[in-house]
Amino acid sequence: MTPAFSICVYCGSRPGVDPLFADAARQVGTWIGRHEGQLVYGGGRNGLMGIVADATLAAGGCVIGVIPKALVEKEWAHTGCTELHIVDTMHERKRIMAEHADAFLSLPGGIGTLEEFFEVWTWRQLGYHAKPVGLLNLNGYYDHLLAFLRTSVQNGFMSDWQMELIHVGVEPEALLKQLVQVAGMAPEGQRLDQI
C-alpha cells in the first residue's frame, strides 16, 4: 500500500528528562500511523527515535529507517522497521531521508537533530526542495534557539522570509496537520480538521 504522506522526523536518540518529550514522540508516531502515513527517520531504536518508530508501527504506519554502519551498534538499529537502510555515510543517510520525505519535522534532540534541521531549512531557503520544515517547540525547548534566530534577523544576517519558512508549533497533531496540508498531501479542499 502506498502511504498517504511521508514525514521525516528528526529527534533525539535519548528520551530527555521531561516525560513530555516521550509523550509527544508517541503522539507523532501514532498520528502518522493512524492517518496511513509513513515515518522516515534515523533508524535507531533508542530514545525519542525508537518511541516515534514504535508508535508509528503500532498504529499501522510504515517506517523507513536509515542508519550508517558506524551507528548500527551505537544507536541500536531498529530491526522492526518496514524498511531499514544501512548506509556508509551520514551524507548518504540524510540524502535518502530527504528523498523519501514530503515534509520534515524536528522534535527535541541534541546536536544531530539540530544539524539535520538546519540542513533541510538551508536547502529549503536555497530552493533545493519546496517541502515544509516544522519545529515542534515542546515546553519551550526551542525558545532560546528561536530567540537567537530572531537576533540574527535583527542584525542583518537573515531575513524575515527565511524565518517564515519554518512552521513552529507546540501541539504535535496541529503541526502535523499543517505540514501535511502545506506539502499538498491532503485531499483537495479538505480542511485541517478533516485530516
Short mmCIF file of C-alpha atoms in Angstrom, two decimals:
data_model
loop_
_atom_site.label_atom_id
_atom_site.label_comp_id
_atom_site.label_asym_id
_atom_site.label_seq_id
_atom_site.Cartn_x
_atom_site.Cartn_y
_atom_site.Cartn_z
CA MET A 1 0.00 0.00 0.00
CA THR A 2 1.29 3.46 -0.90
CA PRO A 3 1.42 5.76 2.15
CA ALA A 4 -0.83 8.83 2.15
CA PHE A 5 2.19 11.01 3.01
CA SER A 6 5.73 10.68 4.30
CA ILE A 7 7.12 12.70 7.21
CA CYS A 8 10.82 12.79 8.02
CA VAL A 9 11.22 13.18 11.77
CA TYR A 10 14.45 14.32 13.40
CA CYS A 11 14.71 13.74 17.14
CA GLY A 12 16.95 12.64 19.97
CA SER A 13 18.45 9.19 20.42
CA ARG A 14 17.88 9.88 24.11
CA PRO A 15 14.46 10.35 25.75
CA GLY A 16 15.31 13.62 27.53
CA VAL A 17 14.43 14.34 31.16
CA ASP A 18 10.89 15.64 30.64
CA PRO A 19 8.31 12.85 30.06
CA LEU A 20 6.50 15.32 27.78
CA PHE A 21 9.14 14.67 25.11
CA ALA A 22 8.45 10.92 25.02
CA ASP A 23 4.70 11.54 25.09
CA ALA A 24 4.97 13.89 22.11
CA ALA A 25 7.11 11.42 20.15
CA ARG A 26 4.46 8.78 20.80
CA GLN A 27 1.72 11.18 19.66
CA VAL A 28 3.62 11.99 16.46
CA GLY A 29 4.13 8.32 15.57
CA THR A 30 0.56 7.40 16.43
CA TRP A 31 -0.83 10.24 14.31
CA ILE A 32 1.33 9.26 11.32
CA GLY A 33 0.25 5.61 11.59
CA ARG A 34 -3.45 6.31 12.12
CA HIS A 35 -3.51 8.52 9.04
CA GLU A 36 -1.88 5.86 6.85
CA GLY A 37 1.35 7.81 6.67
CA GLN A 38 4.97 6.86 6.57
CA LEU A 39 7.70 7.81 9.03
CA VAL A 40 11.21 8.39 7.71
CA TYR A 41 13.81 8.70 10.43
CA GLY A 42 17.36 7.86 11.51
CA GLY A 43 16.78 4.15 12.08
CA GLY A 44 17.59 3.92 15.80
CA ARG A 45 15.57 2.20 18.49
CA ASN A 46 16.78 4.30 21.44
CA GLY A 47 15.29 7.48 22.89
CA LEU A 48 12.71 9.52 21.04
CA MET A 49 13.78 7.86 17.80
CA GLY A 50 12.66 4.44 19.00
CA ILE A 51 9.48 5.80 20.56
CA VAL A 52 8.28 7.55 17.40
CA ALA A 53 9.10 4.48 15.26
CA ASP A 54 7.36 2.03 17.62
CA ALA A 55 4.27 4.25 17.85
CA THR A 56 4.04 4.57 14.06
CA LEU A 57 4.29 0.81 13.60
CA ALA A 58 1.79 0.12 16.39
CA ALA A 59 -0.72 2.46 14.72
CA GLY A 60 -0.37 0.73 11.35
CA GLY A 61 2.04 3.07 9.60
CA CYS A 62 5.14 2.30 7.56
CA VAL A 63 8.60 3.15 8.89
CA ILE A 64 11.72 3.73 6.82
CA GLY A 65 14.85 3.84 8.94
CA VAL A 66 18.19 4.99 7.53
CA ILE A 67 21.29 4.45 9.62
CA PRO A 68 25.04 4.48 8.90
CA LYS A 69 27.02 1.30 9.58
CA ALA A 70 29.06 3.14 12.22
CA LEU A 71 25.89 3.85 14.22
CA VAL A 72 24.18 0.46 13.93
CA GLU A 73 25.52 -0.67 17.31
CA LYS A 74 25.75 2.78 18.95
CA GLU A 75 22.11 3.71 18.21
CA TRP A 76 20.89 0.12 18.23
CA ALA A 77 19.39 -0.11 14.75
CA HIS A 78 15.65 -0.71 14.85
CA THR A 79 15.25 -4.05 13.09
CA GLY A 80 11.46 -3.80 13.22
CA CYS A 81 11.31 -1.05 10.61
CA THR A 82 9.26 -1.68 7.49
CA GLU A 83 12.48 -0.86 5.61
CA LEU A 84 15.89 -0.45 7.24
CA HIS A 85 18.63 1.03 5.05
CA ILE A 86 22.16 0.62 6.37
CA VAL A 87 24.40 3.11 4.58
CA ASP A 88 28.07 4.07 4.56
CA THR A 89 27.95 7.78 5.46
CA MET A 90 25.88 10.42 7.19
CA HIS A 91 25.61 12.27 3.88
CA GLU A 92 24.02 9.23 2.27
CA ARG A 93 21.70 8.83 5.26
CA LYS A 94 20.45 12.41 5.04
CA ARG A 95 20.05 12.28 1.26
CA ILE A 96 17.90 9.13 1.40
CA MET A 97 15.81 10.52 4.24
CA ALA A 98 15.18 13.77 2.34
CA GLU A 99 14.29 11.94 -0.88
CA HIS A 100 11.66 9.83 0.90
CA ALA A 101 10.01 12.77 2.71
CA ASP A 102 7.10 15.05 1.82
CA ALA A 103 7.80 17.20 4.90
CA PHE A 104 10.29 17.48 7.77
CA LEU A 105 9.59 17.71 11.49
CA SER A 106 12.12 18.28 14.28
CA LEU A 107 11.26 17.18 17.79
CA PRO A 108 13.58 17.91 20.74
CA GLY A 109 17.04 16.46 20.32
CA GLY A 110 20.72 17.20 20.50
CA ILE A 111 23.41 18.26 18.07
CA GLY A 112 22.43 15.71 15.41
CA THR A 113 18.80 16.86 15.42
CA LEU A 114 19.87 20.48 15.20
CA GLU A 115 22.29 19.78 12.35
CA GLU A 116 19.62 17.94 10.35
CA PHE A 117 17.05 20.67 10.98
CA PHE A 118 19.41 23.42 9.86
CA GLU A 119 20.43 21.49 6.77
CA VAL A 120 16.89 20.92 5.44
CA TRP A 121 15.97 24.51 6.32
CA THR A 122 19.04 25.74 4.42
CA TRP A 123 18.15 23.53 1.44
CA ARG A 124 14.61 24.95 1.56
CA GLN A 125 15.74 28.58 1.51
CA LEU A 126 18.15 27.84 -1.35
CA GLY A 127 15.38 26.22 -3.38
CA TYR A 128 16.84 22.69 -3.37
CA HIS A 129 13.42 21.47 -2.24
CA ALA A 130 10.00 23.00 -1.59
CA LYS A 131 8.97 20.73 1.28
CA PRO A 132 7.70 22.24 4.55
CA VAL A 133 10.01 22.26 7.58
CA GLY A 134 8.45 22.04 11.04
CA LEU A 135 9.82 22.61 14.53
CA LEU A 136 7.88 21.19 17.49
CA ASN A 137 8.64 23.58 20.34
CA LEU A 138 7.60 21.40 23.28
CA ASN A 139 7.58 23.02 26.69
CA GLY A 140 9.66 25.91 25.35
CA TYR A 141 12.52 23.60 24.30
CA TYR A 142 13.36 25.71 21.24
CA ASP A 143 12.52 29.14 22.72
CA HIS A 144 16.17 30.21 23.07
CA LEU A 145 17.04 28.93 19.60
CA LEU A 146 14.15 30.87 18.05
CA ALA A 147 15.18 33.99 20.01
CA PHE A 148 18.73 33.64 18.71
CA LEU A 149 17.45 33.27 15.13
CA ARG A 150 15.41 36.47 15.53
CA THR A 151 18.61 38.16 16.75
CA SER A 152 20.26 37.05 13.52
CA VAL A 153 17.43 38.73 11.57
CA GLN A 154 17.75 41.91 13.67
CA ASN A 155 21.48 42.02 12.94
CA GLY A 156 21.02 41.66 9.20
CA PHE A 157 22.36 38.13 8.71
CA MET A 158 18.96 36.67 7.85
CA SER A 159 15.65 37.95 6.55
CA ASP A 160 12.11 37.56 7.86
CA TRP A 161 11.15 35.41 4.86
CA GLN A 162 13.72 32.81 5.92
CA MET A 163 12.14 32.60 9.37
CA GLU A 164 8.74 32.25 7.72
CA LEU A 165 9.93 29.03 6.08
CA ILE A 166 9.80 27.31 9.49
CA HIS A 167 6.43 26.08 10.72
CA VAL A 168 6.68 26.28 14.52
CA GLY A 169 4.09 24.61 16.72
CA VAL A 170 3.62 23.49 20.30
CA GLU A 171 0.99 20.78 19.71
CA PRO A 172 2.01 17.67 17.72
CA GLU A 173 -1.27 16.94 15.94
CA ALA A 174 -1.90 20.52 14.82
CA LEU A 175 1.63 20.88 13.46
CA LEU A 176 1.49 17.53 11.65
CA LYS A 177 -1.81 18.51 10.00
CA GLN A 178 -0.29 21.80 8.89
CA LEU A 179 2.79 20.13 7.41
CA VAL A 180 0.72 17.55 5.52
CA GLN A 181 -1.56 20.24 4.12
CA VAL A 182 1.31 22.58 3.13
CA ALA A 183 3.05 19.63 1.47
CA GLY A 184 -0.05 19.20 -0.69
CA MET A 185 -0.73 15.72 0.65
CA ALA A 186 -4.22 16.45 1.99
CA PRO A 187 -7.02 15.80 -0.49
CA GLU A 188 -8.18 18.83 -2.48
CA GLY A 189 -10.42 21.11 -0.45
CA GLN A 190 -10.06 19.10 2.74
CA ARG A 191 -9.84 21.16 5.93
CA LEU A 192 -7.18 20.52 8.55
CA ASP A 193 -9.75 19.16 10.99
CA GLN A 194 -10.76 16.55 8.40
CA ILE A 195 -7.27 15.08 8.07
#
